[in-house]
CSV table of C-alpha atoms and ligand atoms in Angstrom, one decimal:
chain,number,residue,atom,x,y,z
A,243,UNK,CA,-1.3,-11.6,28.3
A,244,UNK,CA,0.3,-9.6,25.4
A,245,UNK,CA,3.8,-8.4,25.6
A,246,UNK,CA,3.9,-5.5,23.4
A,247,UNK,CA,7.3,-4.0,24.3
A,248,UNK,CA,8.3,-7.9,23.2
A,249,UNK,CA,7.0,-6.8,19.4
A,250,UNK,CA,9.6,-3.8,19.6
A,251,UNK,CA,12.4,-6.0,20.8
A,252,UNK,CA,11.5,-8.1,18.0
A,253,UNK,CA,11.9,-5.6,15.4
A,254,UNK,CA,15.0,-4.1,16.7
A,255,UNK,CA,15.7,-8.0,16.3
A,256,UNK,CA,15.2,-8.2,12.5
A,257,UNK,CA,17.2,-4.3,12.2
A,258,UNK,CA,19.8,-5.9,13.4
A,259,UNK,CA,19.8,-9.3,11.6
A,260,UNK,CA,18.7,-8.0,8.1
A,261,UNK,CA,19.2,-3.9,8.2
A,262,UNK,CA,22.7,-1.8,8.0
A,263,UNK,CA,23.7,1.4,8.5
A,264,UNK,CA,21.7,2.2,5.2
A,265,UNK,CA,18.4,0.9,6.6
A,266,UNK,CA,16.4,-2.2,6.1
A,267,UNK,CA,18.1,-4.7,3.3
A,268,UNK,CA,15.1,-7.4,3.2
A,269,UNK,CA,14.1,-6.7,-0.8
A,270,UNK,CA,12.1,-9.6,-1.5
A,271,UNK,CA,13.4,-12.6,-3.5
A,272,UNK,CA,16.3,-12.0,-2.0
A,273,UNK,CA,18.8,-14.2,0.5
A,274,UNK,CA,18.2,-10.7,3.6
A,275,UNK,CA,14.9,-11.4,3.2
A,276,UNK,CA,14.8,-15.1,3.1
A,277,UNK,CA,16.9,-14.5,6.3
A,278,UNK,CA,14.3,-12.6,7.9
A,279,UNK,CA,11.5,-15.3,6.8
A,280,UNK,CA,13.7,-18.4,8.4
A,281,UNK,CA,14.2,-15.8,11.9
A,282,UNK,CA,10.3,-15.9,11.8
A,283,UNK,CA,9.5,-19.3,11.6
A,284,UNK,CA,12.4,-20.1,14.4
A,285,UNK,CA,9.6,-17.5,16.3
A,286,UNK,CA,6.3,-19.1,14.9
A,287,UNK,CA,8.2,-22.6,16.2
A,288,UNK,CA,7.5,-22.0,19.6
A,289,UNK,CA,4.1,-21.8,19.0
A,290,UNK,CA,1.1,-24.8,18.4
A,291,UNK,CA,0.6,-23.3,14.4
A,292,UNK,CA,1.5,-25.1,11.3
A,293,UNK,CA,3.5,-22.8,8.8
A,294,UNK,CA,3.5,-23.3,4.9
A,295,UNK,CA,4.7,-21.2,2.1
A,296,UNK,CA,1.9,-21.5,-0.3
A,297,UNK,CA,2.2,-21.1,-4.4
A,298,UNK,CA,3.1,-17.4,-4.8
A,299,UNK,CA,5.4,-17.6,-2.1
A,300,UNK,CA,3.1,-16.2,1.1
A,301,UNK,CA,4.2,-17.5,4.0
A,302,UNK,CA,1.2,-18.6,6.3
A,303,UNK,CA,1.1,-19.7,10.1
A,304,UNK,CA,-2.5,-21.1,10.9
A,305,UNK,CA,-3.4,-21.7,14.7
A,306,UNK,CA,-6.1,-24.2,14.2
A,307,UNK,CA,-9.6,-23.2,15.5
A,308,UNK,CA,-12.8,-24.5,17.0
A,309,UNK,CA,-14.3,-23.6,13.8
A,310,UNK,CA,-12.6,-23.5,10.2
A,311,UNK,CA,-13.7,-20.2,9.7
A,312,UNK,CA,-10.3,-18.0,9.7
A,313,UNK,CA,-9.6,-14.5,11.2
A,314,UNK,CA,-6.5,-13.7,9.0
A,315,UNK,CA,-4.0,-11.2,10.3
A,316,UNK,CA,-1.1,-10.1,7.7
A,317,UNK,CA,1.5,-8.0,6.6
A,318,UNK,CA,5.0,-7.7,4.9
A,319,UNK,CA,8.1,-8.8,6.0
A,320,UNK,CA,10.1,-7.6,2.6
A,321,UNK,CA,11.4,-4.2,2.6
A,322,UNK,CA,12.6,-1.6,0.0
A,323,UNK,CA,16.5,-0.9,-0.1
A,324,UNK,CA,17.8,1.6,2.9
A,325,UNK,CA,14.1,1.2,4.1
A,326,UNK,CA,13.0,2.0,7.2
A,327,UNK,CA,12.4,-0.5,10.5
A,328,UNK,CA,8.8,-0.6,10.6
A,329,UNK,CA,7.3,-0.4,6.9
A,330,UNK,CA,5.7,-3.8,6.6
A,331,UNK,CA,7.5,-6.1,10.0
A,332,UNK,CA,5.9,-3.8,12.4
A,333,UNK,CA,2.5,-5.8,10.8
A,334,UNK,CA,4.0,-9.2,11.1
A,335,UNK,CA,5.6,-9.1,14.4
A,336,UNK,CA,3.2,-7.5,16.0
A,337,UNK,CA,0.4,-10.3,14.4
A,338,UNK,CA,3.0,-12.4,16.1
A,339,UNK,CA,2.4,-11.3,19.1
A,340,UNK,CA,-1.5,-11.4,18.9
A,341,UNK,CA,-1.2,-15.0,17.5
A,342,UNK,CA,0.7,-15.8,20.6
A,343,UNK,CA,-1.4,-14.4,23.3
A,344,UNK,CA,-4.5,-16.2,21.7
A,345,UNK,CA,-2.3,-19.9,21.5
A,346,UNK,CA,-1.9,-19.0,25.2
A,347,UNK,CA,-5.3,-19.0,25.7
A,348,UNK,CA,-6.3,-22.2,24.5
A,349,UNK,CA,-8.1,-23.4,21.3
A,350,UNK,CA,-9.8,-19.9,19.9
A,351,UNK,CA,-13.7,-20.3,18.6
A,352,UNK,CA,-12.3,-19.7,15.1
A,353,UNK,CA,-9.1,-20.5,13.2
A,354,UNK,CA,-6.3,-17.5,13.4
A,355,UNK,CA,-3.6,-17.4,10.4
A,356,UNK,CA,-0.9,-14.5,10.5
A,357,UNK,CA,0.2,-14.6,6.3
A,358,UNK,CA,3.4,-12.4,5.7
A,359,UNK,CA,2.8,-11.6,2.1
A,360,UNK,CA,5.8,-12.1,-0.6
A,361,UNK,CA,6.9,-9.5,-2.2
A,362,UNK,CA,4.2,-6.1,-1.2
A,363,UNK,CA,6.9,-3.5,-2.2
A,364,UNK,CA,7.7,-4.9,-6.0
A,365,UNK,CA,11.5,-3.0,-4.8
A,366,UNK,CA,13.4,-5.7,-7.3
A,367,UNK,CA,10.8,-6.2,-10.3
A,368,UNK,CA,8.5,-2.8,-10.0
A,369,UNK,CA,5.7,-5.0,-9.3
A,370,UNK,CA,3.8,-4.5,-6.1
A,371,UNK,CA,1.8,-6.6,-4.3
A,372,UNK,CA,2.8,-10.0,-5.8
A,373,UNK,CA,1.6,-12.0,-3.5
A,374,UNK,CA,-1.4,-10.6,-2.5
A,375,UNK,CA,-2.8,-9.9,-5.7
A,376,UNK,CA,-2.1,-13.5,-6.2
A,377,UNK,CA,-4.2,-15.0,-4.1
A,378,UNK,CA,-6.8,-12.1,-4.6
A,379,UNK,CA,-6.6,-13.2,-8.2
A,380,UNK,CA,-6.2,-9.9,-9.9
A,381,UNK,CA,-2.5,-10.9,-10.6
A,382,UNK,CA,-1.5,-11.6,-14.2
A,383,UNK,CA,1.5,-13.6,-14.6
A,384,UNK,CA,1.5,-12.3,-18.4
A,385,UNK,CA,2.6,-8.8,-17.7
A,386,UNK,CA,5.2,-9.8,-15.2
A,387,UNK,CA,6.5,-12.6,-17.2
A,388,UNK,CA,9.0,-10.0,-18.8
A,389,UNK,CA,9.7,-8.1,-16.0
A,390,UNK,CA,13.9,-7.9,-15.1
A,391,UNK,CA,15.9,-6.6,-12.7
A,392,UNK,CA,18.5,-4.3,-12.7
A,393,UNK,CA,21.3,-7.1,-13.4
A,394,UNK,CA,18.9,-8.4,-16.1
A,395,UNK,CA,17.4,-11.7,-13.7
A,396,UNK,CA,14.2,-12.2,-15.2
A,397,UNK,CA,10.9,-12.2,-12.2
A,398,UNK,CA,10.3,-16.0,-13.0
A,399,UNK,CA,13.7,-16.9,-12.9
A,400,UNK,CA,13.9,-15.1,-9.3
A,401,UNK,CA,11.1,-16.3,-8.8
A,402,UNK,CA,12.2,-20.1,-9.1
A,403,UNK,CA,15.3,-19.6,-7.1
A,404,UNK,CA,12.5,-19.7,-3.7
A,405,UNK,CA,10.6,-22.3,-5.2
A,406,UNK,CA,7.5,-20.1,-6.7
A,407,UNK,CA,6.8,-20.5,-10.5
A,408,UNK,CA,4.8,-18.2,-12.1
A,409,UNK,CA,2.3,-20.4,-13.6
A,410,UNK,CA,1.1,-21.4,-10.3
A,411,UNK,CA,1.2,-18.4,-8.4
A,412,UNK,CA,-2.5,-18.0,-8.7
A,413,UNK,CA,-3.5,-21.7,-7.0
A,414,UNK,CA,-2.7,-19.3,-3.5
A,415,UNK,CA,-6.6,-18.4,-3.9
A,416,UNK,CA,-7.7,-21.2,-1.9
A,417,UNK,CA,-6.0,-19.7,0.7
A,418,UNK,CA,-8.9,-17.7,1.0
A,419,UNK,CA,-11.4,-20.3,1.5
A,420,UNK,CA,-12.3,-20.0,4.8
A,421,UNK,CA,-11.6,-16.4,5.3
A,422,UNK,CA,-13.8,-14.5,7.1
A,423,UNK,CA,-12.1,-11.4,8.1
A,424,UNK,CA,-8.8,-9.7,7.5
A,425,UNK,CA,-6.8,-7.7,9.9
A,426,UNK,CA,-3.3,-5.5,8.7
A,427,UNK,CA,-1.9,-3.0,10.9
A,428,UNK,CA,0.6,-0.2,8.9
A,429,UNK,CA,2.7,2.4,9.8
A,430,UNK,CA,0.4,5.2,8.5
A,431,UNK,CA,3.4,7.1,5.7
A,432,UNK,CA,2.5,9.9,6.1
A,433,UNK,CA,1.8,13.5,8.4
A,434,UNK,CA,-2.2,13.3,9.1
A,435,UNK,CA,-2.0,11.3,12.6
A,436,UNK,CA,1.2,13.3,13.8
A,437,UNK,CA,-0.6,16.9,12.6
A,438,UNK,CA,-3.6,16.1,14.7
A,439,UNK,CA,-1.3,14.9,17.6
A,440,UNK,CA,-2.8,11.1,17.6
A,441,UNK,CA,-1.2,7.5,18.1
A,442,UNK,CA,-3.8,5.7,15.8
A,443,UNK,CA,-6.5,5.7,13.3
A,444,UNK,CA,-8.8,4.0,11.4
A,445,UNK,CA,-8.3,3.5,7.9
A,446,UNK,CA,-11.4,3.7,5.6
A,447,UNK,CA,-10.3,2.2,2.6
A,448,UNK,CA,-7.8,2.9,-0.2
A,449,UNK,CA,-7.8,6.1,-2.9
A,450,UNK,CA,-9.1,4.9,-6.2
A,451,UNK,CA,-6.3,6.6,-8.5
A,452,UNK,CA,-7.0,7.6,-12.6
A,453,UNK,CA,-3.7,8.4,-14.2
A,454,UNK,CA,-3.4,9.7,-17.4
A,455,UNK,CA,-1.1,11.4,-20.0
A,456,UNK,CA,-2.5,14.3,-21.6
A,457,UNK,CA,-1.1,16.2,-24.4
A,458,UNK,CA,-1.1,19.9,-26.0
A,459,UNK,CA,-0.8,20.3,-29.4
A,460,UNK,CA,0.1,23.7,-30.9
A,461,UNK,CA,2.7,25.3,-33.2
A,462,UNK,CA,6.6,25.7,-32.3
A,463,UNK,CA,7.2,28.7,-33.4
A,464,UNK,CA,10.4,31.4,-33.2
A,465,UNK,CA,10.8,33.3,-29.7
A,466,UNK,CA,11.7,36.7,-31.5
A,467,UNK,CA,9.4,37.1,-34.5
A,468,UNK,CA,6.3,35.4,-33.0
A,469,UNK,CA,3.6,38.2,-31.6
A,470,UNK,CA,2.3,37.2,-28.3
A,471,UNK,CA,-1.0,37.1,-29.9
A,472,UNK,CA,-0.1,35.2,-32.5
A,473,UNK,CA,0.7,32.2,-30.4
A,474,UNK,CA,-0.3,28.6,-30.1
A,475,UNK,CA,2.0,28.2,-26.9
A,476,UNK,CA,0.9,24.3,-25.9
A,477,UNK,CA,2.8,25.2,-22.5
A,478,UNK,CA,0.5,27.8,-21.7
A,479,UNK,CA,-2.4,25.5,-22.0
A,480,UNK,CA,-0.7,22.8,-19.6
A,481,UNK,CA,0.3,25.7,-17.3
A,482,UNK,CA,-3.3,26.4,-16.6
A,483,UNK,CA,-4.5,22.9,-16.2
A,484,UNK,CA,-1.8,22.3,-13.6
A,485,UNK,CA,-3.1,25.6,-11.3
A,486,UNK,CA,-7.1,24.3,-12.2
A,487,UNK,CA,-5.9,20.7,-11.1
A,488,UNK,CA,-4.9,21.8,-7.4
A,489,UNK,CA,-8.0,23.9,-6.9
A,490,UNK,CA,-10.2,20.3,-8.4
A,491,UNK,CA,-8.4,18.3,-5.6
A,492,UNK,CA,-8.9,21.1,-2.7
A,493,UNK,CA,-12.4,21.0,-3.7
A,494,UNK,CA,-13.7,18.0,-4.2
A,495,UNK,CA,-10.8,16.5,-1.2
A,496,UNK,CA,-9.1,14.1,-2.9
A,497,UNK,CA,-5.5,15.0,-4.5
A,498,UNK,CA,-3.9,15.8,-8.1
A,499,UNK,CA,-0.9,16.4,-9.2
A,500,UNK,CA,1.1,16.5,-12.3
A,501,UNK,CA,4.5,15.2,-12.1
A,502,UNK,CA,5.7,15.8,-15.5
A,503,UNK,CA,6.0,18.1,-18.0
A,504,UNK,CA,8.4,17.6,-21.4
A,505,UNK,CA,7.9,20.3,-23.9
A,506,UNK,CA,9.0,20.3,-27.4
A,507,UNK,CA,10.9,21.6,-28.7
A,508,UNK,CA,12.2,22.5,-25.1
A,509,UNK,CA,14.7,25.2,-26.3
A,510,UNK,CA,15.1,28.4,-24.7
A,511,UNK,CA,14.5,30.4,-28.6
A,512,UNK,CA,10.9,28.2,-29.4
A,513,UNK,CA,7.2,28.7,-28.4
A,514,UNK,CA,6.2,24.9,-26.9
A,515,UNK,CA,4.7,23.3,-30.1
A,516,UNK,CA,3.7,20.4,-27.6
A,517,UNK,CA,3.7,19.7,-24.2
A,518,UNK,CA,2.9,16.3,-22.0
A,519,UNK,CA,2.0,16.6,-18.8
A,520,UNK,CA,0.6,13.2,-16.5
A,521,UNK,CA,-1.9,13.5,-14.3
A,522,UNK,CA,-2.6,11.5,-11.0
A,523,UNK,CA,-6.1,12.0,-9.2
A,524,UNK,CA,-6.9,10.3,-6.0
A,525,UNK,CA,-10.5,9.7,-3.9
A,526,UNK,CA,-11.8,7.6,-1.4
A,527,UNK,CA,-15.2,7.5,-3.2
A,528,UNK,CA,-15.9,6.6,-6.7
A,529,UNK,CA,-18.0,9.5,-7.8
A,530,UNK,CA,-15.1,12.5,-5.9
A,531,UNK,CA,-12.7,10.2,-8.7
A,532,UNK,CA,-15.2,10.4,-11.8
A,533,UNK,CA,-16.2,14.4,-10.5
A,534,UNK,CA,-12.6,15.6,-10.5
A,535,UNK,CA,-11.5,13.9,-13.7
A,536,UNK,CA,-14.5,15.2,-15.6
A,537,UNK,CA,-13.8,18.9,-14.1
A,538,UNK,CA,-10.5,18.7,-15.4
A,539,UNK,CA,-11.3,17.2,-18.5
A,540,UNK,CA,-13.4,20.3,-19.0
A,541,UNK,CA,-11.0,22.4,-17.8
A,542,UNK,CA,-8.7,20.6,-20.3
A,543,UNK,CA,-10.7,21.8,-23.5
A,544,UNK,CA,-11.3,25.0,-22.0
A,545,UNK,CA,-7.6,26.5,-21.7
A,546,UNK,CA,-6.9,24.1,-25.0
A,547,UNK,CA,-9.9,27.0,-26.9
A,548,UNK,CA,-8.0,29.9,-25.1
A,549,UNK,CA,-4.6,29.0,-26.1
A,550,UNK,CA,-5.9,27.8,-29.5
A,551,UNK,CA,-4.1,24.5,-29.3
A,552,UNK,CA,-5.7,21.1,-29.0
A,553,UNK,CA,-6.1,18.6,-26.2
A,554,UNK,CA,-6.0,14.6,-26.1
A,555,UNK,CA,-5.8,12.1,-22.7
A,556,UNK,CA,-4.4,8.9,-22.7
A,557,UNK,CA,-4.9,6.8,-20.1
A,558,UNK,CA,-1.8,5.2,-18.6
A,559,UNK,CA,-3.5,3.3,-15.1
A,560,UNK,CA,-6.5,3.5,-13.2
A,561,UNK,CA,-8.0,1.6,-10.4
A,562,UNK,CA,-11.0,2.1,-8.2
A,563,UNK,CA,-11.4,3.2,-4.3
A,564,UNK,CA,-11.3,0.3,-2.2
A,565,UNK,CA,-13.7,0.2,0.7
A,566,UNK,CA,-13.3,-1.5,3.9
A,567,UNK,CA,-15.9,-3.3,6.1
A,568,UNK,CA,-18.4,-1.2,7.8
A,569,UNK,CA,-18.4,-3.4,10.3
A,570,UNK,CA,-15.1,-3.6,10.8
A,571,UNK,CA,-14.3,0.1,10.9
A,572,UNK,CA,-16.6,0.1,14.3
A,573,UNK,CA,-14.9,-2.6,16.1
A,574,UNK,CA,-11.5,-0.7,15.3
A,575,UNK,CA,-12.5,2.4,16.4
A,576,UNK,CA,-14.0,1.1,19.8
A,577,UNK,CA,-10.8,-1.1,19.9
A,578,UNK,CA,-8.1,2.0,19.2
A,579,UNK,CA,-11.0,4.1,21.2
A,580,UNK,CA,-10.6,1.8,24.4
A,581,UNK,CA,-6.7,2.1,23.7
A,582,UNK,CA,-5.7,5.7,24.0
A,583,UNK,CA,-9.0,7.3,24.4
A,584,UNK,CA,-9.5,9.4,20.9
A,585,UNK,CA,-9.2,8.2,17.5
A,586,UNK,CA,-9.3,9.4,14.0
A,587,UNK,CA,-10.7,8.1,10.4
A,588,UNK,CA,-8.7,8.5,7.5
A,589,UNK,CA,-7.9,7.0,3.6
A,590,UNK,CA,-5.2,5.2,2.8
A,591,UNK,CA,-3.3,7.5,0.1
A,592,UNK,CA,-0.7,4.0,-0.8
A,593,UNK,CA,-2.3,0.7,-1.8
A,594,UNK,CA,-1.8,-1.7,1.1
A,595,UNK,CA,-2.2,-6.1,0.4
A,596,UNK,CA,-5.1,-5.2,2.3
A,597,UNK,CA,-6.3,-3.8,-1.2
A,598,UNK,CA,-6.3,-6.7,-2.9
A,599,UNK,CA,-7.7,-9.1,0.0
A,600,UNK,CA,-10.8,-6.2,0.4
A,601,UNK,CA,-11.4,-6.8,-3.4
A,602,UNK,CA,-11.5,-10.4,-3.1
A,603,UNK,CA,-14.0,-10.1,-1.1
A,604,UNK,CA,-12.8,-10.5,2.6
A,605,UNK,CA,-14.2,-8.3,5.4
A,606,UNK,CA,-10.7,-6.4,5.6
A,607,UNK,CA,-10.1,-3.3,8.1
A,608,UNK,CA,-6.7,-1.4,8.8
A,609,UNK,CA,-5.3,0.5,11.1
A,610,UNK,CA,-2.7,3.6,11.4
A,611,UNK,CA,-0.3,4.1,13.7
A,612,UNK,CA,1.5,7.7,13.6
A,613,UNK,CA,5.1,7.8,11.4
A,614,UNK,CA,7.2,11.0,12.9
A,615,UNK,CA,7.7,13.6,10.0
A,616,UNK,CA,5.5,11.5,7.8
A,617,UNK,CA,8.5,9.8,6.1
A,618,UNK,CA,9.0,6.0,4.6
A,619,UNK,CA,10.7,4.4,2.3
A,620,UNK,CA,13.6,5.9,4.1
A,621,UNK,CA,15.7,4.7,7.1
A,622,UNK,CA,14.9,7.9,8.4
A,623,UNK,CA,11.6,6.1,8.8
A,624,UNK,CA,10.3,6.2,12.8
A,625,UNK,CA,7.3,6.0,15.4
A,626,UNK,CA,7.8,6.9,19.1
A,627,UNK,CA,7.9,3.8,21.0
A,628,UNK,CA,4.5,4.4,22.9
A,629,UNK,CA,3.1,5.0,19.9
A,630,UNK,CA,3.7,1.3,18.9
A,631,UNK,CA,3.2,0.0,22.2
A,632,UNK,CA,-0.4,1.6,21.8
A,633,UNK,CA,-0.2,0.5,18.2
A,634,UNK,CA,-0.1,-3.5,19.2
A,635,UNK,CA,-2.3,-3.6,22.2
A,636,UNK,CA,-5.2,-1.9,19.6
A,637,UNK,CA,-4.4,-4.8,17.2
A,638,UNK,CA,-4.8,-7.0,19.4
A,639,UNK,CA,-8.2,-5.4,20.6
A,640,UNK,CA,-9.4,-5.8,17.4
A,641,UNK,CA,-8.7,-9.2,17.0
A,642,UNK,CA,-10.3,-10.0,20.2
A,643,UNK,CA,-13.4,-8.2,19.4
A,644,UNK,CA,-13.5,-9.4,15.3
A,645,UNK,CA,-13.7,-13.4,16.6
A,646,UNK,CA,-16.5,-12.3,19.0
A,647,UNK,CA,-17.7,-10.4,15.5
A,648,UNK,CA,-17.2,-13.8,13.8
A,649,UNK,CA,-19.0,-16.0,16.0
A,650,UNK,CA,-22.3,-13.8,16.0
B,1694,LIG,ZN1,4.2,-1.6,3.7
C-alpha cells in the first residue's frame, strides 16, 4: 500500500534537517546536501535495494527485478540557496515511496532504480544538469573545467572533495544500459495548473530555446541639433523589434522576450549610436522555434530599413524541443486521470534531467503537480498538501501501469 502523507512527512523531514529560516540550504557539492544524501540512504536502508554513487556523482538505488530491464524513477535532491521545500525532493521522496510499495510487493517483473541526480540546479558552478547530462553524454567536461565559485573553488576541485573527477564523469552512461523507461515527477514552477484550477498534468516535453544577441548599428549623434528626420536612432529600431517579438510569441504560442538592452552612448544628451538587445524564444515544436525566429529576423531588417541603421545576430545558446514518449503521455494521463478525475497537457518552460535522459534516448514522461502563485526558487515556494497527496498516488499509478507497459 502507498503511504503518501508518509512522502510529506518526509520532506518536512529533510526542511528541517537541511533548510533554515531562509529556505532550503542543500546546494550541491556541498556538506547540507551531502547531509540530505546520507538521511536518504539511512531511508533506502530499510529497503531490499543496493545503492551506489556512480562516476558523476548520481546516487542510484536499484530494486532488483525479474527481468534486467529497468523502469528508472528520478529526481533531485540538491537545492538552490533559500530554495523552496519541494523543487527537486518532492521527486525523490516520493520515488521513495513508490520504490517501497513495489519492494513490498515482492520481486517486480522488471528491475526499479530511483537515481537522485547530482547537481540539476548548477546553484554553485552555473552549470545545470551535471549529472544528468553526464550520463546522457551531452556533458563536456572541457567547458566546465574552468568553471569557479564564488570563493574561487574550481568545479573539479569540488568536484573531488565527493569523490567525482571530471574525467570520468561520463563512464555514468552505462547506467543507462538497461533502461527502458524514465519516470520524474516536478513541482510544475509556474501558474498554468493553478489558473485552470487543477492538481496535475502531463508534461509534453521541454521548450526548445534559441538565444541570441542582436545588435543596431546607427550614428550617435547630439540630442539638440539632430532633426528628428535626420536620425539613425539604433534604439528606435530595437524598440520595435521588442513590441514585434511579443506579438511573434502570442502568435505562433510559444514565448519571447528580451531581457536586455545597453545602448551607447547611454547618455541622456545622445541619439543611441548602438544598441544590444538579447533575445530568448521558446516552442514545444521545432518548426513554432524556426517560424518565430525567422519572423523576427525579418522583422529585424525591416525596422533596421526604417530607422536606417543596420542589424546583426549573434548567437549566444540554442537547444532543441525535447519530446516525450507518446506512449508514455497516455499511461500518465489515464494514471493522473484515474487520480483526481481531470487532467491537463502542458510544456515544460525549464529544462528538467528528464531533458537529457529523453535525449539519450529513454522513453521519459513527466508529470506536474500545481505550485501556489507559480513561484520557485524561493522559500516562498508551496503546493497544498492534497495537492501532493494526489501528486504521489499518480506517480505511483504510473509506475504501476509503465511495468505492465514494459512487459508488453
Ligand atoms: Zn527541479
Amino acid at each position: 500500500m502507498i503511504k503518501p502523507q508518509r512522502t510529506i512527512d518526509e520532506l518536512k523531514e529533510l526542511r528541517l534537517l537541511t533548510g533554515n529560516s531562509d529556505g532550503a540550504q542543500r546546494v550541491c557539492w556541498t556538506e547540507t546536501w551531502a547531509r540530505a544524501r546520507a538521511w536518504m540512504r539511512t531511508k533506502l536502508a530499510e529497503l531490499p535495494v543496493t545503492v551506489e554513487v556512480d562516476e558523476a556523482g548520481n546516487q542510484w538505488a536499484t530494486l532488483r527485478g525479474q527481468s534486467n530491464q529497468a523502469m528508472l524513477i528520478g529526481g533531485h535532491i540538491d537545492s538552490v540557496p533559500n530554495g523552496g521545500w519541494l523543487d527537486g525532493c518532492l521527486n525523490v521522496v516520493a520515488g521513495l515511496e513508490v520504490l517501497r510499495r513495489i519492494a513490498a510487493e515482492g520481486t517486480p517483473p522488471v528491475t526499479v532504480r530511483l537515481v537522485d541526480w547530482a547537481d540539476e540546479e548548477g546553484a554553485r558552478f552555473g552549470r545545470s544538469l551535471f549529472g544528468s547530462s553526464a550520463v546522457s553524454g551531452y556533458m563536456n567536461p572541457d567547458e566546465l573545467r574552468l568553471l569557479k565559485d564564488k570563493a574561487g573553488v574550481s568545479l573539479p576541485e569540488a568536484l573531488a572533495t565527493y569523490g567525482v573527477n571530471l574525467d570520468q564523469a561520463k563512464q555514468a552512461g552505462k547506467q543507462l544500459q538497461n533502461a527502458a523507461a524514465y519516470l520524474e515527477l516536478h513541482i510544475e514552477q509556474g501558474p498554468v495548473l493553478e489558473s485552470l484550477g487543477l492538481p496535475l498534468g502531463v508534461v509534453l516535453g521541454t521548450y526548445g530555446v534559441e538565444r541570441y544577441a542582436i545588435t543596431f548599428t546607427g550614428q550617435s549623434a547630439h540630442a539638440g541639433s539632430t532633426p528628428m528626420d535626420k536620425r539613425r536612432d539604433a534604439l528606435g529600431a530595437a524598440s520595435k523589434l521588442h513590441l514585434e517579438i511579443r506579438e511573434i510569441g502570442k502568435r505562433h504560442g510559444g514565448v519571447c522576450t528580451v531581457g536586455s538592452v545597453v545602448t551607447k552612448p547611454g547618455i541622456v544628451t545622445a541619439v543611441v549610436g548602438q544598441c544590444e538587445i538579447t533575445l530568448d524564444q521558446r516552442h514545444l515544436s521545432a518548426a513554432g522555434l524556426a517560424a518565430m525566429l525567422n519572423e523576427a529576423k525579418a522583422a529585424s531588417e525591416r525596422f533596421a530599413q526604417e530607422e536606417n541603421v543596420t542589424v546583426a545576430w549573434r548567437r549566444i545558446w540554442q537547444i532543441e524541443p525535447i519530446l516525450f514518449h507518446p506512449e508514455l503521455i497516455e499511461l500518465c494521463d489515464a494514471a493522473i486521470r484515474e487520480t483526481c478525475g481531470t487532467v491537463h497537457h502542458l510544456p515544460s518552460g525549464p529544462l528538467h534531467d528528464a531533458a537529457e535522459v529523453c535525449r539519450a534516448g529513454v522513453p521519459t514522461i513527466m508529470l506536474f503537480v500545481q505550485s501556489l502563485r507559480g513561484l520557485s526558487h524561493a522559500k516562498e515556494e508551496d503546493t497544498k498538501e492534497e495537492h501532493l497527496l494526489l501528486a504521489v498516488e499518480a506517480l505511483d499509478r504510473l509506475a504501476t501501469k509503465t511495468m505492465s507497459w514494459l512487459q508488453a
